[in-house]
Coordinates of C-alpha atoms and ligand atoms in Angstrom, one line a residue:
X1 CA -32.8 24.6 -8.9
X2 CA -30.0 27.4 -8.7
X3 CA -27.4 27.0 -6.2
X4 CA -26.2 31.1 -5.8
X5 CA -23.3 30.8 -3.5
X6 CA -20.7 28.2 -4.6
X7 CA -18.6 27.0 -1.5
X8 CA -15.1 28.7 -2.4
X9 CA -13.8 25.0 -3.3
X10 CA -15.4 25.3 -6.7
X11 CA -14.7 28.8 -7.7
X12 CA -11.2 28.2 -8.9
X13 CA -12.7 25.0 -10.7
X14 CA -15.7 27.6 -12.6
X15 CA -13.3 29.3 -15.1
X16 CA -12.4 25.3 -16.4
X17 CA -16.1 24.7 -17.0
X18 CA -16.5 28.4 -19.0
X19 CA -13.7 27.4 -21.2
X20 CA -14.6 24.2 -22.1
X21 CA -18.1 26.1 -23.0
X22 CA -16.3 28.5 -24.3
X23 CA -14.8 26.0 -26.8
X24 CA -18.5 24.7 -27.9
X25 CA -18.8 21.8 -25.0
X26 CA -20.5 21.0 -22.3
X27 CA -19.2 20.8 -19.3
X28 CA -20.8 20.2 -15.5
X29 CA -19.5 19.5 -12.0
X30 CA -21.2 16.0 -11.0
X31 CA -21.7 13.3 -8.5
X32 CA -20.4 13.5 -4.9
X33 CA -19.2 16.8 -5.4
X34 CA -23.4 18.2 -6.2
X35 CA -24.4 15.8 -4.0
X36 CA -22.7 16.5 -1.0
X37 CA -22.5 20.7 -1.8
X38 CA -26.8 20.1 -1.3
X39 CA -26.5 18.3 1.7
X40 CA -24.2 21.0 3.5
X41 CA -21.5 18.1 3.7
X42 CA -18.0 18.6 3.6
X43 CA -16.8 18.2 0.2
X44 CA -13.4 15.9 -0.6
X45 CA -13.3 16.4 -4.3
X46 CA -14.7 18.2 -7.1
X47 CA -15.2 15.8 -10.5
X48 CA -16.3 17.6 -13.7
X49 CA -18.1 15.6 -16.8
X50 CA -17.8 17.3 -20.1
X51 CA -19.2 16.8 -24.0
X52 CA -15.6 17.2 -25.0
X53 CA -13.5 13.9 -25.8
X54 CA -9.9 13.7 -24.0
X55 CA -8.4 15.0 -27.2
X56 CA -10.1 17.9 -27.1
X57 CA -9.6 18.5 -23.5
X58 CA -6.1 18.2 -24.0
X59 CA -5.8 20.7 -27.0
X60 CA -7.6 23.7 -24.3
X61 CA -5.8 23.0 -21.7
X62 CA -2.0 23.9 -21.4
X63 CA -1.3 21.5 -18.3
X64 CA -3.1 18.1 -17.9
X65 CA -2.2 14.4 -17.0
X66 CA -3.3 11.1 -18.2
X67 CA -5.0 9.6 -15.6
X68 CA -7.6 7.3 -16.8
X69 CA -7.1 8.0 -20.7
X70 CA -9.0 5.5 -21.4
X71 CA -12.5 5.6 -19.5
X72 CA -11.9 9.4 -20.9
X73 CA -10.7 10.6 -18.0
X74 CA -8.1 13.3 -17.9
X75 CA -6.8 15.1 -15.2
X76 CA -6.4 19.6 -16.1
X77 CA -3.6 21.2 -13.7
X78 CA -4.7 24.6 -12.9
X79 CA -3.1 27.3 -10.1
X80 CA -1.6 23.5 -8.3
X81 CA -4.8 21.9 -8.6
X82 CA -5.7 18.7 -10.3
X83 CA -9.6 18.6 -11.7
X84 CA -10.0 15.2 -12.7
X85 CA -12.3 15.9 -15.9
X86 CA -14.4 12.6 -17.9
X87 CA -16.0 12.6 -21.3
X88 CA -19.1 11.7 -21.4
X89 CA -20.0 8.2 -21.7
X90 CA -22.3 4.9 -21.7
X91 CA -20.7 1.7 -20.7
X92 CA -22.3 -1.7 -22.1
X93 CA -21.3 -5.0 -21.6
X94 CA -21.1 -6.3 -18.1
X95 CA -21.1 -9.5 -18.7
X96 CA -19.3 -10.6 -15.5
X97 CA -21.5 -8.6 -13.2
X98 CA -18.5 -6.2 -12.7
X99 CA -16.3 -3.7 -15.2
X100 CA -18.4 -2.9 -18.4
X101 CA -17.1 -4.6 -21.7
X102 CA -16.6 -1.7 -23.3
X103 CA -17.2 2.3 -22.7
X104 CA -18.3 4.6 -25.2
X105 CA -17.7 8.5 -25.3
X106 CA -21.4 10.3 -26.0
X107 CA -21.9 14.0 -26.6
X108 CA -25.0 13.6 -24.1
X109 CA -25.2 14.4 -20.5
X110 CA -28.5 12.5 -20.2
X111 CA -26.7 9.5 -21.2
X112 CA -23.8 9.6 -18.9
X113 CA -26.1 10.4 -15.8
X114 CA -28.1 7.2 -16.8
X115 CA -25.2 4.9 -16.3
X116 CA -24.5 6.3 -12.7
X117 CA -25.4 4.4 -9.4
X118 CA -28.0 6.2 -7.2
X119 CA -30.1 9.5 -8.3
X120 CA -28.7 11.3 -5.7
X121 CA -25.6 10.6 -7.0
X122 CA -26.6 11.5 -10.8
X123 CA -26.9 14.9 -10.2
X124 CA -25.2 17.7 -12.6
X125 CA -24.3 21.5 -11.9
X126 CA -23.3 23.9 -14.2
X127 CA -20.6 26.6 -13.5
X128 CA -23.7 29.0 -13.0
X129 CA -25.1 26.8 -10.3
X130 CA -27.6 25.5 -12.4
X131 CA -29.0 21.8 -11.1
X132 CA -29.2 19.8 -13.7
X133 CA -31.6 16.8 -12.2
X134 CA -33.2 13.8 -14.6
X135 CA -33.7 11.4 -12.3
X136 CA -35.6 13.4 -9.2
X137 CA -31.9 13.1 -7.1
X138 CA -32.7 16.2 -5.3
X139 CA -36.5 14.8 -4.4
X140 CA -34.3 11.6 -2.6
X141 CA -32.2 13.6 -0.9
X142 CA -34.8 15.7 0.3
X143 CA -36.4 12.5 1.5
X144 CA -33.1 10.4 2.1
X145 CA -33.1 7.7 -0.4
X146 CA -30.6 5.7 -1.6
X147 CA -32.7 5.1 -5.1
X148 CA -31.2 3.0 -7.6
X149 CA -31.3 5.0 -11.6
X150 CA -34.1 2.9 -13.0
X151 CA -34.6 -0.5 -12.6
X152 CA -32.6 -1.6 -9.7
X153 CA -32.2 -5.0 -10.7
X154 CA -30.8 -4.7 -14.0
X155 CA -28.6 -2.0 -12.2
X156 CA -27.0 -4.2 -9.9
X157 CA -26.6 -7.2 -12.7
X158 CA -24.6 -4.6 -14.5
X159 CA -22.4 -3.7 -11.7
X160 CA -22.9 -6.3 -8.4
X161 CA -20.3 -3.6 -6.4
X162 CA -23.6 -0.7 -6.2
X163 CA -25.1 -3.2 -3.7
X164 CA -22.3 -2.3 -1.2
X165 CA -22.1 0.9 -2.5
X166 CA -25.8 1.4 -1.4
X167 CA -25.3 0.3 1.8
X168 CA -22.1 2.5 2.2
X169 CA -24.3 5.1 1.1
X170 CA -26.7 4.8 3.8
X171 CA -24.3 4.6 6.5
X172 CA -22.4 7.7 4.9
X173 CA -25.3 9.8 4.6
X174 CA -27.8 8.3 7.5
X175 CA -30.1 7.3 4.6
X176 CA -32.6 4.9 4.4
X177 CA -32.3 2.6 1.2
X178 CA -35.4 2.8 -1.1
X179 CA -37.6 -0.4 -1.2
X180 CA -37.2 -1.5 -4.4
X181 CA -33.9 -1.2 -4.5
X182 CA -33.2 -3.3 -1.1
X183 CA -35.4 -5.8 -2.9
X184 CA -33.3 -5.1 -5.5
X185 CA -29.6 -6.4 -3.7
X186 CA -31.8 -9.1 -1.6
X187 CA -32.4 -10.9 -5.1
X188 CA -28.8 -10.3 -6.4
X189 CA -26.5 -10.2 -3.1
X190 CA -24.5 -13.2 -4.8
X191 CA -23.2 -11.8 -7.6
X192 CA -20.9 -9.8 -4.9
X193 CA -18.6 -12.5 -4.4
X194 CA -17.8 -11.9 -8.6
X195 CA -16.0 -8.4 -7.5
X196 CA -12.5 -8.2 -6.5
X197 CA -12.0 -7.4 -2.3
X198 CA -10.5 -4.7 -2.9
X199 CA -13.2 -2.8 -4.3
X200 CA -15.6 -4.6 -1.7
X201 CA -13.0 -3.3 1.0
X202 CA -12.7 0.4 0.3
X203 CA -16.6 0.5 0.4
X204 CA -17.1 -1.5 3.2
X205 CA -14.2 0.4 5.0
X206 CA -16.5 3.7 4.3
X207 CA -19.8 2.2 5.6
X208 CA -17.7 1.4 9.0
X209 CA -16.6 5.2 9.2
X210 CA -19.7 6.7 8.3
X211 CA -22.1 8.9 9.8
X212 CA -24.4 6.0 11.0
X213 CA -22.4 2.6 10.5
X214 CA -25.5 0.6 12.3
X215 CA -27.4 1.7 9.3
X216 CA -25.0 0.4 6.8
X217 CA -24.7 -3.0 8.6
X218 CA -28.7 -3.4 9.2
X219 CA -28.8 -3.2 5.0
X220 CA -25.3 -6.1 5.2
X221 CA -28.0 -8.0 7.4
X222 CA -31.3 -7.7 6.3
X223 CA -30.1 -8.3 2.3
X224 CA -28.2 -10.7 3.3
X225 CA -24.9 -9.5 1.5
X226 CA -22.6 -9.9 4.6
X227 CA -23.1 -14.2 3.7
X228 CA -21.3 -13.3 0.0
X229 CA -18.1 -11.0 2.4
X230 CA -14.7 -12.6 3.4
X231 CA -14.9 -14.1 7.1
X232 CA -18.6 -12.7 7.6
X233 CA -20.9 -15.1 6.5
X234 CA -21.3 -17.2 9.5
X235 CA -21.6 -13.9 11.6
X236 CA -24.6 -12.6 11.8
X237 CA -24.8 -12.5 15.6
X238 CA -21.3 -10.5 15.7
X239 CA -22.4 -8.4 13.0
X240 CA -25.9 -7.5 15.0
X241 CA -23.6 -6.8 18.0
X242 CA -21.9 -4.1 15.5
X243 CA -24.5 -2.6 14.8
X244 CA -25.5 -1.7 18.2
X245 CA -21.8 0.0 19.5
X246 CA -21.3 3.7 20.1
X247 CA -20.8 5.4 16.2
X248 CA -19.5 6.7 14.3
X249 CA -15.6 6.2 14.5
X250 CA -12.6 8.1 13.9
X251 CA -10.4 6.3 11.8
X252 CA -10.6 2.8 9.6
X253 CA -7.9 1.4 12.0
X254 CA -10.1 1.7 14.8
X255 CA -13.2 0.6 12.7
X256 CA -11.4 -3.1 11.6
X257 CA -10.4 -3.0 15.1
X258 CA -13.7 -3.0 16.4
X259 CA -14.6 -5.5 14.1
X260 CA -12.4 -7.9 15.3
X261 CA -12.8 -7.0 18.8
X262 CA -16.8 -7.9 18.3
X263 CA -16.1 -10.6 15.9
X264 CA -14.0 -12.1 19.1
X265 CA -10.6 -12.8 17.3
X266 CA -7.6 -13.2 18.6
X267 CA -4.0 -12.2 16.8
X268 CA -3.6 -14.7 14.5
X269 CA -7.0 -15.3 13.5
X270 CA -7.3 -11.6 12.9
X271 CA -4.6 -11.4 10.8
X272 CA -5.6 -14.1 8.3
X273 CA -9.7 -12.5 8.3
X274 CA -8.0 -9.4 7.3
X275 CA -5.5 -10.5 5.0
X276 CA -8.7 -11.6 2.9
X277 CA -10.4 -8.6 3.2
X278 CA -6.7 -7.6 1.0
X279 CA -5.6 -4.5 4.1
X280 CA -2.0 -3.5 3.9
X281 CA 0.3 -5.6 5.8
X282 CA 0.9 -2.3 7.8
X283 CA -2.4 -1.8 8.7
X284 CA -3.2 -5.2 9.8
X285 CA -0.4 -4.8 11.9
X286 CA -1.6 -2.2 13.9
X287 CA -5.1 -3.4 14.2
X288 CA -3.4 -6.3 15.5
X289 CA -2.0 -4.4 18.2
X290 CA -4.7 -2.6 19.1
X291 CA -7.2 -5.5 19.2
X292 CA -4.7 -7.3 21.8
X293 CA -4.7 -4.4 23.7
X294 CA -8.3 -3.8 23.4
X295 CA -8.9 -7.7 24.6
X296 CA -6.5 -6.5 27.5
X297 CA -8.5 -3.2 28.9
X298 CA -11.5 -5.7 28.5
X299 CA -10.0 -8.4 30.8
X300 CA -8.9 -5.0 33.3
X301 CA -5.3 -6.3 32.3
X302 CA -3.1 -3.5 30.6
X303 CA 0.4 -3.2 32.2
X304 CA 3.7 -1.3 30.9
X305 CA 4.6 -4.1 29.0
X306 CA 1.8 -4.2 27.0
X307 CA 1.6 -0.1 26.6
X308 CA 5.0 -0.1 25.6
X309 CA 4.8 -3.3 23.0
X310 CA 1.2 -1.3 21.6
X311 CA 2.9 2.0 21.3
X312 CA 2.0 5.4 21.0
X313 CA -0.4 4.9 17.2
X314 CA -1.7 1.6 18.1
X315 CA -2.8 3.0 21.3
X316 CA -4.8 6.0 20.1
X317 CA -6.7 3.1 18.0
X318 CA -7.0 0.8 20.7
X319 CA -8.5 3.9 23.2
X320 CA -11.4 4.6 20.1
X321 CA -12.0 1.5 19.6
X322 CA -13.0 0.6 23.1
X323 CA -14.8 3.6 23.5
X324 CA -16.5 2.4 20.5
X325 CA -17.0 -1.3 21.8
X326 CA -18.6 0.5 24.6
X327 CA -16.3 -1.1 27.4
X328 CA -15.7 1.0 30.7
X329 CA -12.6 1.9 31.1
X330 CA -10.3 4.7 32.2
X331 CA -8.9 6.1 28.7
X332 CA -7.1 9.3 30.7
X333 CA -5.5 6.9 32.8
X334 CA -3.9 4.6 30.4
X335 CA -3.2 8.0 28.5
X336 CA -1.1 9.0 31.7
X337 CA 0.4 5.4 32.3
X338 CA 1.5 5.7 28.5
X339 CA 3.0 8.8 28.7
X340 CA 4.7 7.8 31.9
X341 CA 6.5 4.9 31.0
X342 CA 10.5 5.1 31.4
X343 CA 10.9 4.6 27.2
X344 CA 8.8 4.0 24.7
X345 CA 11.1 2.6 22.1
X346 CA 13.9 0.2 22.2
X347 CA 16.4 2.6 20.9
X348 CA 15.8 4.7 23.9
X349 CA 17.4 2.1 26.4
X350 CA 20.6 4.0 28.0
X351 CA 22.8 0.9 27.3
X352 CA 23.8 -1.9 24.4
X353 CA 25.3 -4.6 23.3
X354 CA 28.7 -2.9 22.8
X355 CA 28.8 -1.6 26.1
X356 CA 27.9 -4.9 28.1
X357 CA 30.7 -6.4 26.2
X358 CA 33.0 -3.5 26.7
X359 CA 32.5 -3.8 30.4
X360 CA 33.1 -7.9 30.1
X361 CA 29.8 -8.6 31.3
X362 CA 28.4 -10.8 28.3
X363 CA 30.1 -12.0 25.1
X364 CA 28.0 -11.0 21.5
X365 CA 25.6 -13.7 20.6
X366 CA 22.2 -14.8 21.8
X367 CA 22.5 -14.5 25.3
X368 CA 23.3 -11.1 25.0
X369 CA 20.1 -10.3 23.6
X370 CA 18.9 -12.1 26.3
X371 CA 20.0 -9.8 28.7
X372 CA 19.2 -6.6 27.0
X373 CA 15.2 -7.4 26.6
X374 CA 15.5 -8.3 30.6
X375 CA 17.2 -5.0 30.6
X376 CA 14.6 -3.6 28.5
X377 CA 11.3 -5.0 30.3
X378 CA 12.9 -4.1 33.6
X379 CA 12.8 -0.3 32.7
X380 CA 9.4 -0.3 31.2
X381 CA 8.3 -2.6 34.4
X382 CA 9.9 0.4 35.9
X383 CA 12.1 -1.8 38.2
X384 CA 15.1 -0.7 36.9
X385 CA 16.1 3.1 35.8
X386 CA 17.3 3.7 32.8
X387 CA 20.9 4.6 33.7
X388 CA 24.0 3.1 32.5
X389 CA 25.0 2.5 36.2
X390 CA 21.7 1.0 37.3
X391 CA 21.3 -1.1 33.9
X392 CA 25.3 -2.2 34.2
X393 CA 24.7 -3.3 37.9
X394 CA 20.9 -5.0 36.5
X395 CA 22.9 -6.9 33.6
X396 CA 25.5 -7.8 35.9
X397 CA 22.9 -9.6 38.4
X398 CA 21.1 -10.9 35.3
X399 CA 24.4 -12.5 34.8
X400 CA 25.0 -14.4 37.8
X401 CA 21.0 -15.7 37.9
X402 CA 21.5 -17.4 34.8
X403 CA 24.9 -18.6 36.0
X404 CA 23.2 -20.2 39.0
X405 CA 20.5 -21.9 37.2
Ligands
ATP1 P1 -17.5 9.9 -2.0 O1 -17.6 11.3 -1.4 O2 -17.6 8.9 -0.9 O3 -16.2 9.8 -2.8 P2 -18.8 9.8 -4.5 O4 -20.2 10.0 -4.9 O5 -17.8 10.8 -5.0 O6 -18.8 9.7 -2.9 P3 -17.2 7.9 -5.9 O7 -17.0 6.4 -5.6 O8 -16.0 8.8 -5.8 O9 -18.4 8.4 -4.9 O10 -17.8 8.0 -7.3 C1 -18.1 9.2 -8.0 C2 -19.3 9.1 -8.8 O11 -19.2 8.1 -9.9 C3 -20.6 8.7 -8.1 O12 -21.2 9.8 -7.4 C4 -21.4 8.1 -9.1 O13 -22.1 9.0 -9.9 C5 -20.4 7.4 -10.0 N1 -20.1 6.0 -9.7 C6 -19.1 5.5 -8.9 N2 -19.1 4.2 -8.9 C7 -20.1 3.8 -9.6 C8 -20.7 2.5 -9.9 N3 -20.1 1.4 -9.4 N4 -21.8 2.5 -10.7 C9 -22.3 3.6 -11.2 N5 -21.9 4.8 -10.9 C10 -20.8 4.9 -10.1
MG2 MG1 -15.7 10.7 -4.8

């Protein structure tokens, strides 16, 4: 197969191929980039393979980075792009079901496609648009397989991660997974707890935000491989709740969102259930806040208070994710109530500290900052506007309540 018409995203990447030919190597543009260029996908980045060890690369190129020296990966600058660029190689070892021992730079193509995941994913192109296919990848696409290289168990021994991978993939791509190769991560879904979360995260983060996520969690379900994930193995009911919502979703805050909208958690026991699935503190943060007020449009209980304490990010995640959930709800309307509130940040309040003391009305300390989030959740309440004389006369009647209690 000869693809004629390269999308323009890999023309300024064909005169790096010819000169690495040029130069007496090979040199091909592989993996997701091939595979997803077939498929009509969008494409996110292009990844070239090449005969020619990192030294080599690095004498014909005036501009390149080390950025994975070592697995022979090296990254050639060219016009402000970065093409990451890896030799060649087999990787042998494996003998904790994860990283390979060691890996080992070959001059053969055949080799390096061998040690790759899935055939559609072991695809080659070279700079002519030549398909370069050992493994009959562009039969499984045509077909929509997720097909493990050769014998899918030894395949997933080597590297327990492809399991998730494969069910990523089928979400990602709205692929079914071949057989053998769900037979394949059935036998072996164990040996997933041997791989870091992290790496289990950022795939199961792309099955949730893939083309057809219900896909991705049947595979979690029917191999059993959500039992060997952090906080999912007692879940199977939540999990085939998942898999019946409204996909696919916009972003991977909404997605854990959902998740721990279906998996019924509240604040605090999301935060630890995502804290081992390793997310930033930042996102957790906002899932967090969007899964309260997600609970709230449930429960037909979202006032100002809450809008203003979600805030504007929060909020947009909290709107997809219930959409998502499939609850009914008026997403315009909290949209308008949102962009009506008084302020929608602390800093916005027309008053502070220094001027209730100015005016003699409090002394600095605690009860000040009493006064000024009454102050604060009177405006958003909209009870009070936010005026210096309204808020002075508010504070001032705050004042004497507490003095009469
Ligand atoms: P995406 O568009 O989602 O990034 P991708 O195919 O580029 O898809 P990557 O995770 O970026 O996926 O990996 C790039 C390529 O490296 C894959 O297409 C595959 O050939 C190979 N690969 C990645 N991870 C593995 C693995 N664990 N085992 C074998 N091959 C792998
Ligand atoms: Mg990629």
């Amino acid at each position: 197969m000869r693809i004629n018409q390269l999308p323009p995203l890999f023309e300024p990447a064909r005169p790096i191929l010819a000169t690495i030919e040029r130069a007496g190597f090979e040199a091909y543009f592989v993996g997701g980039c091939v595979r997803d260029l077939i498929l009509g996908d969008p494409i996110h980045d292009i990844d070239i393979a090449t005969s020619a060890y990192p030294e080599e690369i690095k004498r014909l190129f005036k501009r390149t980075v080390d950025t994975g020296i070592e697995h022979g990966t090296v990254m050639i600058l060219d016009h402000g792009q970065g093409y990451e660029t890896t030799t060649f190689r087999t990787e042998s070892g494996y003998q904790d079901y994860r990283r390979p021992d060691s890996v080992t730079f070959v001059r053969s193509l055949a080799d390096d496609l061998k040690r790759r995941d899935f055939t559609i994913n072991a695809l080659a192109m070279k700079e002519d648009g030549e398909v370069v296919d050992l493994f009959d990848g562009l039969g499984d696409l045509d077909r929509r397989l997720i097909k493990a290289v050769g014998d899918a168990n030894e395949r997933f021994l080597e590297d327990a991660l492809r399991m998730m991978r494969a069910v990523r993939f089928a979400s990602k791509l709205d692929f079914t997974i071949d057989p053998v190769t769900l037979a394949g991560i059935k036998t072996h879904a164990p040996l997933l707890e041997k791989i870091a979360v992290e790496r289990v995260q950022v795939e199961f983060e792309k099955l949730l935000c893939g083309q057809n996520p219900a896909r991705g969690l049947r595979g979690m379900l029917e191999t059993g491989l959500y039992r060997h994930c952090p906080g999912l193995s007692d879940q199977q009911a939540a999990l085939e709740k998942l898999a019946t919502l409204d996909w696919p979703i916009a972003s991977p805050a909404a997605a854990w969102t959902s998740l721990v909208f279906t998996l019924g958690l509240d604040r605090k026991a999301a935060g630890a259930f995502l804290k081992q699935w390793k997310l930033s503190n930042q996102l957790i943060k906002e899932v967090q806040a969007a899964n309260r007020m997600v609970a709230a449009i449930a429960a037909g209980q979202v006032d100002n208070q809450l809008l203003f304490e979600t805030g504007k990010a929060a909020l947009a995640t909290a709107l997809e994710a219930a959409r998502v959930c499939r609850l009914s709800f008026d997403s315009a309307g909290i949209q308008k109530r949102y962009a009506e509130l008084a302020i929608t940040d602390a800093h916005q309040l027309a008053i502070n500290g220094g001027l209730l003391v100015k005016e003699g009305i409090v002394t600095p300390g605690p009860a000040m900052g009493k006064v000024l989030k009454r102050l604060l959740l009177a405006v958003v309440a909209g009870e009070v506007a936010n005026d210096q004389t309204a808020l002075l006369g508010a504070a001032r009647a705050i004042v004497r309540e507490e003095e009469d209690k």
